[in-house]
Amino acid sequence: MFKQQNKVEDFVTVHQLEALKLEDPGVDDDAYTLFDSFPDAIVIATYRPLEKVINSHGNIKPWGMAPDRVERNWTNNLRFFEHVKSKNRLIMIPLENKESFDVAAAFELLKCEPNPSWDAFWQAWPVVNDLICQKKISNDTSEVSFFMSREEVLEKFPETEAKERRYEALL
């Protein structure tokens, strides 16, 4: 209803949401509208290399997407995250590289101190959210049947390394 009325931001206010999870926020204008409508909002996002995302989607039958669509979404998400970063309202979490995460900057942006559970979380990172875990969560019992190597991804999507540098600049 809210989307049909072009009032996606009203969904947040009507339901008094304090947090909202958006998958692939760069694929349409909703995330931009929400971001611009709530000037105090902080966007927390994650970064994974393109081949990791492609291979996850290629093997999760209930919700997986084709490589071309994954790459398109990954690129559109990058543009959204760059917009958010330009307003100094982005916390980008590098799932594959804990050392790249600026903990102090994240808590400063959130205007809070880490709670007592933070140390245990930090020590346990990276929590593995690999393909086996994702298949279990999605109740997908099919065999792993799809894999694109890094080289194949770079061949099919030659701008990947340049986009990865842009993602890394957001950390």
Short mmCIF file of N, CA and C in Angstrom, two decimals:
data_model
loop_
_atom_site.label_atom_id
_atom_site.label_comp_id
_atom_site.label_asym_id
_atom_site.label_seq_id
_atom_site.Cartn_x
_atom_site.Cartn_y
_atom_site.Cartn_z
N MET A 1 0.82 -1.19 0.00
CA MET A 1 0.00 0.00 0.00
C MET A 1 0.87 1.26 0.00
N PHE A 2 1.85 1.34 0.91
CA PHE A 2 2.69 2.53 1.00
C PHE A 2 3.50 2.72 -0.28
N LYS A 3 4.02 1.63 -0.83
CA LYS A 3 4.83 1.73 -2.04
C LYS A 3 3.99 2.20 -3.21
N GLN A 4 2.77 1.67 -3.33
CA GLN A 4 1.90 2.09 -4.43
C GLN A 4 1.58 3.58 -4.34
N GLN A 5 1.55 4.11 -3.15
CA GLN A 5 1.25 5.53 -2.96
C GLN A 5 2.51 6.39 -3.00
N ASN A 6 3.66 5.76 -3.30
CA ASN A 6 4.94 6.47 -3.31
C ASN A 6 5.22 7.15 -1.98
N LYS A 7 4.87 6.48 -0.89
CA LYS A 7 5.07 7.01 0.45
C LYS A 7 5.75 5.95 1.31
N VAL A 8 6.83 5.39 0.81
CA VAL A 8 7.50 4.31 1.52
C VAL A 8 7.97 4.77 2.90
N GLU A 9 8.29 6.04 3.04
CA GLU A 9 8.73 6.54 4.35
C GLU A 9 7.61 6.50 5.39
N ASP A 10 6.35 6.57 4.93
CA ASP A 10 5.22 6.48 5.87
C ASP A 10 5.13 5.10 6.52
N PHE A 11 5.59 4.08 5.84
CA PHE A 11 5.60 2.74 6.43
C PHE A 11 6.42 2.74 7.72
N VAL A 12 7.54 3.45 7.70
CA VAL A 12 8.42 3.52 8.87
C VAL A 12 7.74 4.29 10.00
N THR A 13 7.14 5.42 9.68
CA THR A 13 6.53 6.22 10.74
C THR A 13 5.25 5.61 11.27
N VAL A 14 4.40 5.06 10.40
CA VAL A 14 3.15 4.44 10.84
C VAL A 14 3.43 3.27 11.78
N HIS A 15 4.45 2.50 11.46
CA HIS A 15 4.78 1.33 12.28
C HIS A 15 5.82 1.63 13.36
N GLN A 16 6.21 2.89 13.45
CA GLN A 16 7.17 3.35 14.46
C GLN A 16 8.43 2.49 14.51
N LEU A 17 8.98 2.24 13.34
CA LEU A 17 10.18 1.41 13.24
C LEU A 17 11.41 2.19 13.70
N GLU A 18 12.27 1.53 14.42
CA GLU A 18 13.54 2.11 14.82
C GLU A 18 14.69 1.55 14.01
N ALA A 19 14.45 0.41 13.37
CA ALA A 19 15.47 -0.21 12.52
C ALA A 19 14.76 -0.90 11.36
N LEU A 20 15.46 -0.98 10.25
CA LEU A 20 14.88 -1.57 9.05
C LEU A 20 15.99 -2.24 8.27
N LYS A 21 15.77 -3.47 7.86
CA LYS A 21 16.76 -4.20 7.06
C LYS A 21 16.29 -4.21 5.61
N LEU A 22 17.13 -3.73 4.73
CA LEU A 22 16.83 -3.72 3.30
C LEU A 22 17.83 -4.61 2.59
N GLU A 23 17.33 -5.54 1.81
CA GLU A 23 18.20 -6.35 0.96
C GLU A 23 18.41 -5.59 -0.34
N ASP A 24 19.64 -5.50 -0.77
CA ASP A 24 19.97 -4.81 -2.02
C ASP A 24 19.33 -3.42 -2.09
N PRO A 25 19.75 -2.52 -1.20
CA PRO A 25 19.12 -1.19 -1.15
C PRO A 25 19.29 -0.35 -2.40
N GLY A 26 20.24 -0.69 -3.25
CA GLY A 26 20.47 0.13 -4.43
C GLY A 26 19.63 -0.22 -5.64
N VAL A 27 18.74 -1.23 -5.53
CA VAL A 27 18.03 -1.68 -6.72
C VAL A 27 16.85 -0.80 -7.10
N ASP A 28 16.36 0.00 -6.19
CA ASP A 28 15.29 0.95 -6.55
C ASP A 28 15.49 2.21 -5.71
N ASP A 29 14.57 3.13 -5.78
CA ASP A 29 14.73 4.40 -5.09
C ASP A 29 14.28 4.38 -3.63
N ASP A 30 13.72 3.26 -3.17
CA ASP A 30 13.18 3.23 -1.80
C ASP A 30 14.24 3.56 -0.75
N ALA A 31 15.41 2.99 -0.86
CA ALA A 31 16.45 3.25 0.14
C ALA A 31 16.87 4.72 0.12
N TYR A 32 16.97 5.30 -1.06
CA TYR A 32 17.31 6.73 -1.16
C TYR A 32 16.22 7.57 -0.51
N THR A 33 14.95 7.24 -0.78
CA THR A 33 13.83 7.98 -0.20
C THR A 33 13.86 7.87 1.32
N LEU A 34 14.04 6.66 1.82
CA LEU A 34 14.09 6.48 3.28
C LEU A 34 15.28 7.21 3.88
N PHE A 35 16.43 7.09 3.25
CA PHE A 35 17.64 7.75 3.75
C PHE A 35 17.45 9.26 3.81
N ASP A 36 16.89 9.83 2.76
CA ASP A 36 16.69 11.28 2.72
C ASP A 36 15.57 11.73 3.66
N SER A 37 14.61 10.85 3.93
CA SER A 37 13.48 11.20 4.80
C SER A 37 13.83 11.17 6.28
N PHE A 38 14.87 10.45 6.63
CA PHE A 38 15.26 10.31 8.03
C PHE A 38 16.72 10.72 8.19
N PRO A 39 16.94 12.04 8.34
CA PRO A 39 18.31 12.57 8.32
C PRO A 39 19.20 12.12 9.48
N ASP A 40 18.63 11.51 10.49
CA ASP A 40 19.46 11.00 11.60
C ASP A 40 19.78 9.52 11.45
N ALA A 41 19.25 8.90 10.42
CA ALA A 41 19.45 7.46 10.23
C ALA A 41 20.89 7.15 9.84
N ILE A 42 21.37 6.05 10.38
CA ILE A 42 22.69 5.53 10.04
C ILE A 42 22.47 4.24 9.26
N VAL A 43 23.19 4.07 8.18
CA VAL A 43 23.11 2.85 7.38
C VAL A 43 24.27 1.94 7.77
N ILE A 44 23.93 0.72 8.15
CA ILE A 44 24.94 -0.28 8.45
C ILE A 44 24.85 -1.32 7.34
N ALA A 45 25.97 -1.52 6.65
CA ALA A 45 25.98 -2.41 5.49
C ALA A 45 27.17 -3.36 5.59
N THR A 46 27.12 -4.40 4.79
CA THR A 46 28.22 -5.35 4.75
C THR A 46 28.82 -5.39 3.34
N TYR A 47 30.09 -5.75 3.32
CA TYR A 47 30.80 -5.90 2.05
C TYR A 47 31.39 -7.29 1.97
N ARG A 48 31.16 -7.93 0.82
CA ARG A 48 31.79 -9.20 0.47
C ARG A 48 32.24 -9.10 -0.98
N PRO A 49 33.35 -9.76 -1.33
CA PRO A 49 33.77 -9.77 -2.73
C PRO A 49 32.68 -10.36 -3.63
N LEU A 50 32.61 -9.87 -4.84
CA LEU A 50 31.56 -10.26 -5.77
C LEU A 50 31.47 -11.76 -5.95
N GLU A 51 32.61 -12.46 -6.10
CA GLU A 51 32.51 -13.91 -6.35
C GLU A 51 31.88 -14.66 -5.19
N LYS A 52 32.07 -14.17 -3.96
CA LYS A 52 31.45 -14.82 -2.79
C LYS A 52 29.93 -14.67 -2.86
N VAL A 53 29.48 -13.51 -3.27
CA VAL A 53 28.04 -13.27 -3.36
C VAL A 53 27.45 -14.08 -4.51
N ILE A 54 28.11 -14.08 -5.64
CA ILE A 54 27.64 -14.85 -6.80
C ILE A 54 27.52 -16.32 -6.45
N ASN A 55 28.54 -16.88 -5.82
CA ASN A 55 28.53 -18.31 -5.51
C ASN A 55 27.48 -18.66 -4.47
N SER A 56 27.22 -17.78 -3.54
CA SER A 56 26.14 -18.02 -2.59
C SER A 56 24.81 -18.08 -3.32
N HIS A 57 24.56 -17.07 -4.13
CA HIS A 57 23.28 -17.02 -4.84
C HIS A 57 23.13 -18.18 -5.82
N GLY A 58 24.20 -18.57 -6.44
CA GLY A 58 24.13 -19.65 -7.40
C GLY A 58 23.80 -21.00 -6.80
N ASN A 59 23.96 -21.12 -5.50
CA ASN A 59 23.75 -22.41 -4.84
C ASN A 59 22.59 -22.43 -3.86
N ILE A 60 21.91 -21.34 -3.68
CA ILE A 60 20.75 -21.30 -2.78
C ILE A 60 19.51 -21.26 -3.66
N LYS A 61 18.92 -22.42 -3.86
CA LYS A 61 17.80 -22.53 -4.80
C LYS A 61 16.58 -21.69 -4.40
N PRO A 62 16.19 -21.64 -3.12
CA PRO A 62 14.97 -20.88 -2.80
C PRO A 62 15.03 -19.39 -3.12
N TRP A 63 16.22 -18.77 -3.02
CA TRP A 63 16.26 -17.33 -3.25
C TRP A 63 17.44 -16.86 -4.08
N GLY A 64 18.22 -17.74 -4.60
CA GLY A 64 19.39 -17.34 -5.35
C GLY A 64 19.08 -16.61 -6.65
N MET A 65 20.03 -15.79 -7.08
CA MET A 65 19.90 -15.02 -8.32
C MET A 65 21.03 -15.38 -9.28
N ALA A 66 20.81 -15.14 -10.54
CA ALA A 66 21.82 -15.37 -11.57
C ALA A 66 22.98 -14.38 -11.41
N PRO A 67 24.18 -14.75 -11.85
CA PRO A 67 25.35 -13.88 -11.69
C PRO A 67 25.16 -12.47 -12.24
N ASP A 68 24.52 -12.32 -13.40
CA ASP A 68 24.32 -10.98 -13.96
C ASP A 68 23.50 -10.10 -13.03
N ARG A 69 22.48 -10.68 -12.45
CA ARG A 69 21.63 -9.90 -11.53
C ARG A 69 22.37 -9.61 -10.23
N VAL A 70 23.12 -10.57 -9.73
CA VAL A 70 23.91 -10.34 -8.51
C VAL A 70 24.89 -9.20 -8.74
N GLU A 71 25.58 -9.21 -9.86
CA GLU A 71 26.55 -8.16 -10.15
C GLU A 71 25.87 -6.80 -10.29
N ARG A 72 24.73 -6.77 -10.95
CA ARG A 72 23.99 -5.51 -11.12
C ARG A 72 23.56 -4.97 -9.76
N ASN A 73 23.02 -5.83 -8.90
CA ASN A 73 22.61 -5.38 -7.57
C ASN A 73 23.80 -4.92 -6.75
N TRP A 74 24.89 -5.68 -6.80
CA TRP A 74 26.12 -5.35 -6.07
C TRP A 74 26.63 -3.97 -6.48
N THR A 75 26.57 -3.68 -7.77
CA THR A 75 27.00 -2.38 -8.29
C THR A 75 26.04 -1.27 -7.88
N ASN A 76 24.74 -1.52 -7.99
CA ASN A 76 23.77 -0.50 -7.58
C ASN A 76 23.84 -0.24 -6.08
N ASN A 77 24.08 -1.27 -5.30
CA ASN A 77 24.24 -1.09 -3.86
C ASN A 77 25.46 -0.21 -3.58
N LEU A 78 26.53 -0.43 -4.33
CA LEU A 78 27.74 0.39 -4.17
C LEU A 78 27.41 1.87 -4.35
N ARG A 79 26.65 2.18 -5.39
CA ARG A 79 26.29 3.60 -5.63
C ARG A 79 25.51 4.16 -4.44
N PHE A 80 24.56 3.37 -3.92
CA PHE A 80 23.79 3.83 -2.75
C PHE A 80 24.72 4.04 -1.56
N PHE A 81 25.60 3.10 -1.29
CA PHE A 81 26.51 3.22 -0.15
C PHE A 81 27.44 4.42 -0.30
N GLU A 82 27.88 4.70 -1.52
CA GLU A 82 28.72 5.89 -1.74
C GLU A 82 27.93 7.16 -1.44
N HIS A 83 26.66 7.19 -1.81
CA HIS A 83 25.80 8.34 -1.49
C HIS A 83 25.70 8.52 0.03
N VAL A 84 25.48 7.42 0.72
CA VAL A 84 25.34 7.46 2.18
C VAL A 84 26.66 7.91 2.82
N LYS A 85 27.77 7.37 2.34
CA LYS A 85 29.09 7.73 2.88
C LYS A 85 29.36 9.22 2.68
N SER A 86 28.90 9.77 1.55
CA SER A 86 29.13 11.20 1.29
C SER A 86 28.43 12.07 2.33
N LYS A 87 27.45 11.53 3.01
CA LYS A 87 26.72 12.25 4.07
C LYS A 87 27.24 11.85 5.46
N ASN A 88 28.31 11.05 5.49
CA ASN A 88 28.92 10.57 6.74
C ASN A 88 27.92 9.83 7.62
N ARG A 89 27.16 8.92 6.98
CA ARG A 89 26.16 8.16 7.73
C ARG A 89 26.22 6.68 7.40
N LEU A 90 27.42 6.20 7.08
CA LEU A 90 27.59 4.80 6.69
C LEU A 90 28.58 4.10 7.60
N ILE A 91 28.19 2.91 8.03
CA ILE A 91 29.11 1.98 8.67
C ILE A 91 29.16 0.75 7.76
N MET A 92 30.32 0.53 7.16
CA MET A 92 30.49 -0.59 6.24
C MET A 92 31.31 -1.66 6.94
N ILE A 93 30.75 -2.86 7.03
CA ILE A 93 31.39 -3.97 7.71
C ILE A 93 31.97 -4.93 6.67
N PRO A 94 33.28 -5.09 6.66
CA PRO A 94 33.91 -6.02 5.72
C PRO A 94 33.84 -7.44 6.29
N LEU A 95 32.93 -8.23 5.82
CA LEU A 95 32.71 -9.55 6.39
C LEU A 95 33.93 -10.46 6.31
N GLU A 96 34.75 -10.26 5.31
CA GLU A 96 35.89 -11.15 5.09
C GLU A 96 37.19 -10.66 5.74
N ASN A 97 37.20 -9.43 6.28
CA ASN A 97 38.45 -8.86 6.76
C ASN A 97 38.23 -7.99 7.99
N LYS A 98 38.24 -8.61 9.13
CA LYS A 98 38.01 -7.94 10.41
C LYS A 98 38.95 -6.75 10.62
N GLU A 99 40.20 -6.88 10.18
CA GLU A 99 41.17 -5.81 10.41
C GLU A 99 40.84 -4.52 9.66
N SER A 100 40.00 -4.62 8.64
CA SER A 100 39.62 -3.43 7.87
C SER A 100 38.48 -2.65 8.52
N PHE A 101 37.89 -3.20 9.55
CA PHE A 101 36.74 -2.55 10.20
C PHE A 101 37.24 -1.55 11.23
N ASP A 102 36.82 -0.30 11.09
CA ASP A 102 37.20 0.77 12.01
C ASP A 102 36.18 0.81 13.15
N VAL A 103 36.47 0.07 14.19
CA VAL A 103 35.56 -0.07 15.33
C VAL A 103 35.29 1.29 15.97
N ALA A 104 36.34 2.04 16.23
CA ALA A 104 36.18 3.34 16.91
C ALA A 104 35.29 4.27 16.09
N ALA A 105 35.50 4.32 14.79
CA ALA A 105 34.69 5.19 13.93
C ALA A 105 33.22 4.75 13.94
N ALA A 106 32.99 3.44 13.93
CA ALA A 106 31.61 2.95 13.94
C ALA A 106 30.89 3.37 15.21
N PHE A 107 31.53 3.18 16.36
CA PHE A 107 30.86 3.55 17.62
C PHE A 107 30.73 5.07 17.76
N GLU A 108 31.68 5.81 17.20
CA GLU A 108 31.56 7.26 17.22
C GLU A 108 30.36 7.71 16.40
N LEU A 109 30.18 7.13 15.22
CA LEU A 109 29.04 7.47 14.37
C LEU A 109 27.72 7.10 15.05
N LEU A 110 27.71 5.98 15.74
CA LEU A 110 26.50 5.55 16.46
C LEU A 110 26.29 6.33 17.76
N LYS A 111 27.30 7.09 18.15
CA LYS A 111 27.25 7.89 19.38
C LYS A 111 26.97 7.02 20.60
N CYS A 112 27.71 5.93 20.69
CA CYS A 112 27.55 5.04 21.84
C CYS A 112 28.86 4.32 22.12
N GLU A 113 28.88 3.66 23.24
CA GLU A 113 30.02 2.83 23.62
C GLU A 113 29.64 1.37 23.42
N PRO A 114 30.61 0.51 23.14
CA PRO A 114 30.28 -0.91 23.00
C PRO A 114 29.75 -1.47 24.33
N ASN A 115 28.76 -2.34 24.23
CA ASN A 115 28.25 -2.97 25.45
C ASN A 115 29.15 -4.14 25.82
N PRO A 116 28.94 -4.74 26.98
CA PRO A 116 29.85 -5.81 27.43
C PRO A 116 29.96 -7.00 26.49
N SER A 117 28.97 -7.25 25.67
CA SER A 117 29.04 -8.40 24.77
C SER A 117 29.93 -8.14 23.55
N TRP A 118 30.36 -6.89 23.35
CA TRP A 118 31.16 -6.55 22.19
C TRP A 118 32.46 -7.34 22.14
N ASP A 119 33.17 -7.43 23.24
CA ASP A 119 34.47 -8.11 23.23
C ASP A 119 34.35 -9.56 22.79
N ALA A 120 33.32 -10.26 23.28
CA ALA A 120 33.12 -11.66 22.87
C ALA A 120 32.82 -11.75 21.38
N PHE A 121 31.99 -10.82 20.89
CA PHE A 121 31.68 -10.79 19.46
C PHE A 121 32.95 -10.56 18.65
N TRP A 122 33.74 -9.57 19.06
CA TRP A 122 34.95 -9.22 18.32
C TRP A 122 35.94 -10.39 18.29
N GLN A 123 36.08 -11.08 19.39
CA GLN A 123 36.99 -12.22 19.44
C GLN A 123 36.51 -13.36 18.55
N ALA A 124 35.19 -13.53 18.43
CA ALA A 124 34.63 -14.62 17.63
C ALA A 124 34.59 -14.31 16.13
N TRP A 125 34.72 -13.04 15.76
CA TRP A 125 34.64 -12.66 14.36
C TRP A 125 35.87 -13.22 13.64
N PRO A 126 35.74 -13.76 12.47
CA PRO A 126 34.52 -13.78 11.68
C PRO A 126 33.62 -14.96 12.03
N VAL A 127 32.38 -14.64 12.25
CA VAL A 127 31.38 -15.69 12.41
C VAL A 127 31.13 -16.22 11.00
N VAL A 128 31.22 -17.48 10.83
CA VAL A 128 31.14 -18.05 9.50
C VAL A 128 29.70 -18.10 9.03
N ASN A 129 29.45 -17.41 7.95
CA ASN A 129 28.15 -17.45 7.29
C ASN A 129 28.41 -17.97 5.88
N ASP A 130 28.92 -19.18 5.84
CA ASP A 130 29.32 -19.74 4.56
C ASP A 130 28.14 -20.39 3.86
N LEU A 131 28.42 -20.99 2.74
CA LEU A 131 27.38 -21.60 1.93
C LEU A 131 26.64 -22.70 2.68
N ILE A 132 27.35 -23.51 3.44
CA ILE A 132 26.69 -24.58 4.20
C ILE A 132 25.69 -23.98 5.18
N CYS A 133 26.08 -22.94 5.87
CA CYS A 133 25.18 -22.26 6.82
C CYS A 133 23.98 -21.67 6.09
N GLN A 134 24.21 -21.02 4.96
CA GLN A 134 23.12 -20.40 4.22
C GLN A 134 22.15 -21.44 3.68
N LYS A 135 22.65 -22.56 3.23
CA LYS A 135 21.77 -23.62 2.72
C LYS A 135 20.91 -24.17 3.86
N LYS A 136 21.48 -24.30 5.03
CA LYS A 136 20.72 -24.79 6.19
C LYS A 136 19.61 -23.80 6.56
N ILE A 137 19.95 -22.52 6.62
CA ILE A 137 18.97 -21.49 6.97
C ILE A 137 17.84 -21.45 5.96
N SER A 138 18.15 -21.65 4.68
CA SER A 138 17.13 -21.56 3.63
C SER A 138 16.42 -22.89 3.39
N ASN A 139 16.74 -23.90 4.21
CA ASN A 139 16.14 -25.24 4.06
C ASN A 139 16.37 -25.81 2.67
N ASP A 140 17.52 -25.51 2.09
CA ASP A 140 17.87 -25.99 0.76
C ASP A 140 18.77 -27.21 0.92
N THR A 141 18.26 -28.37 0.58
CA THR A 141 19.03 -29.60 0.73
C THR A 141 19.70 -30.04 -0.58
N SER A 142 19.60 -29.22 -1.61
CA SER A 142 20.21 -29.57 -2.89
C SER A 142 21.74 -29.54 -2.78
N GLU A 143 22.37 -30.26 -3.66
CA GLU A 143 23.83 -30.29 -3.70
C GLU A 143 24.37 -28.95 -4.20
N VAL A 144 25.57 -28.61 -3.77
CA VAL A 144 26.25 -27.44 -4.32
C VAL A 144 26.55 -27.75 -5.78
N SER A 145 26.03 -26.90 -6.66
CA SER A 145 26.13 -27.21 -8.08
C SER A 145 26.71 -26.07 -8.91
N PHE A 146 26.97 -24.95 -8.29
CA PHE A 146 27.40 -23.78 -9.06
C PHE A 146 28.64 -23.20 -8.41
N PHE A 147 29.60 -22.83 -9.23
CA PHE A 147 30.80 -22.17 -8.72
C PHE A 147 31.44 -21.36 -9.83
N MET A 148 31.73 -20.09 -9.54
CA MET A 148 32.51 -19.25 -10.45
C MET A 148 33.78 -18.88 -9.70
N SER A 149 34.91 -19.15 -10.31
CA SER A 149 36.19 -18.77 -9.71
C SER A 149 36.36 -17.25 -9.79
N ARG A 150 37.30 -16.76 -9.05
CA ARG A 150 37.61 -15.33 -9.10
C ARG A 150 37.96 -14.94 -10.53
N GLU A 151 38.75 -15.76 -11.19
CA GLU A 151 39.17 -15.47 -12.56
C GLU A 151 37.96 -15.40 -13.50
N GLU A 152 37.01 -16.32 -13.33
CA GLU A 152 35.81 -16.31 -14.17
C GLU A 152 34.97 -15.06 -13.91
N VAL A 153 34.88 -14.66 -12.66
CA VAL A 153 34.13 -13.44 -12.32
C VAL A 153 34.79 -12.23 -12.95
N LEU A 154 36.11 -12.14 -12.84
CA LEU A 154 36.82 -11.00 -13.42
C LEU A 154 36.71 -10.97 -14.95
N GLU A 155 36.69 -12.13 -15.56
CA GLU A 155 36.53 -12.20 -17.01
C GLU A 155 35.13 -11.75 -17.43
N LYS A 156 34.12 -12.22 -16.71
CA LYS A 156 32.74 -11.87 -17.06
C LYS A 156 32.40 -10.42 -16.68
N PHE A 157 32.95 -9.95 -15.57
CA PHE A 157 32.67 -8.61 -15.06
C PHE A 157 34.00 -7.87 -14.86
N PRO A 158 34.58 -7.34 -15.95
CA PRO A 158 35.94 -6.78 -15.89
C PRO A 158 36.10 -5.55 -14.98
N GLU A 159 35.02 -4.91 -14.61
CA GLU A 159 35.11 -3.73 -13.74
C GLU A 159 35.13 -4.08 -12.25
N THR A 160 35.12 -5.37 -11.94
CA THR A 160 35.00 -5.82 -10.56
C THR A 160 36.09 -5.25 -9.65
N GLU A 161 37.33 -5.33 -10.07
CA GLU A 161 38.41 -4.86 -9.18
C GLU A 161 38.30 -3.36 -8.91
N ALA A 162 37.91 -2.58 -9.89
CA ALA A 162 37.73 -1.14 -9.67
C ALA A 162 36.59 -0.90 -8.69
N LYS A 163 35.52 -1.66 -8.82
CA LYS A 163 34.39 -1.51 -7.90
C LYS A 163 34.76 -1.98 -6.50
N GLU A 164 35.57 -3.03 -6.42
CA GLU A 164 36.03 -3.49 -5.10
C GLU A 164 36.85 -2.40 -4.41
N ARG A 165 37.66 -1.69 -5.15
CA ARG A 165 38.43 -0.58 -4.56
C ARG A 165 37.49 0.51 -4.04
N ARG A 166 36.40 0.75 -4.77
CA ARG A 166 35.40 1.72 -4.30
C ARG A 166 34.73 1.23 -3.03
N TYR A 167 34.39 -0.05 -2.98
CA TYR A 167 33.83 -0.62 -1.74
C TYR A 167 34.83 -0.46 -0.59
N GLU A 168 36.08 -0.81 -0.84
CA GLU A 168 37.09 -0.75 0.22
C GLU A 168 37.30 0.69 0.71
N ALA A 169 37.08 1.67 -0.15
CA ALA A 169 37.19 3.06 0.25
C ALA A 169 36.08 3.46 1.23
N LEU A 170 35.03 2.67 1.27
CA LEU A 170 33.92 2.95 2.18
C LEU A 170 34.16 2.43 3.59
N LEU A 171 35.17 1.60 3.76
CA LEU A 171 35.44 1.00 5.07
C LEU A 171 36.00 2.02 6.03
#
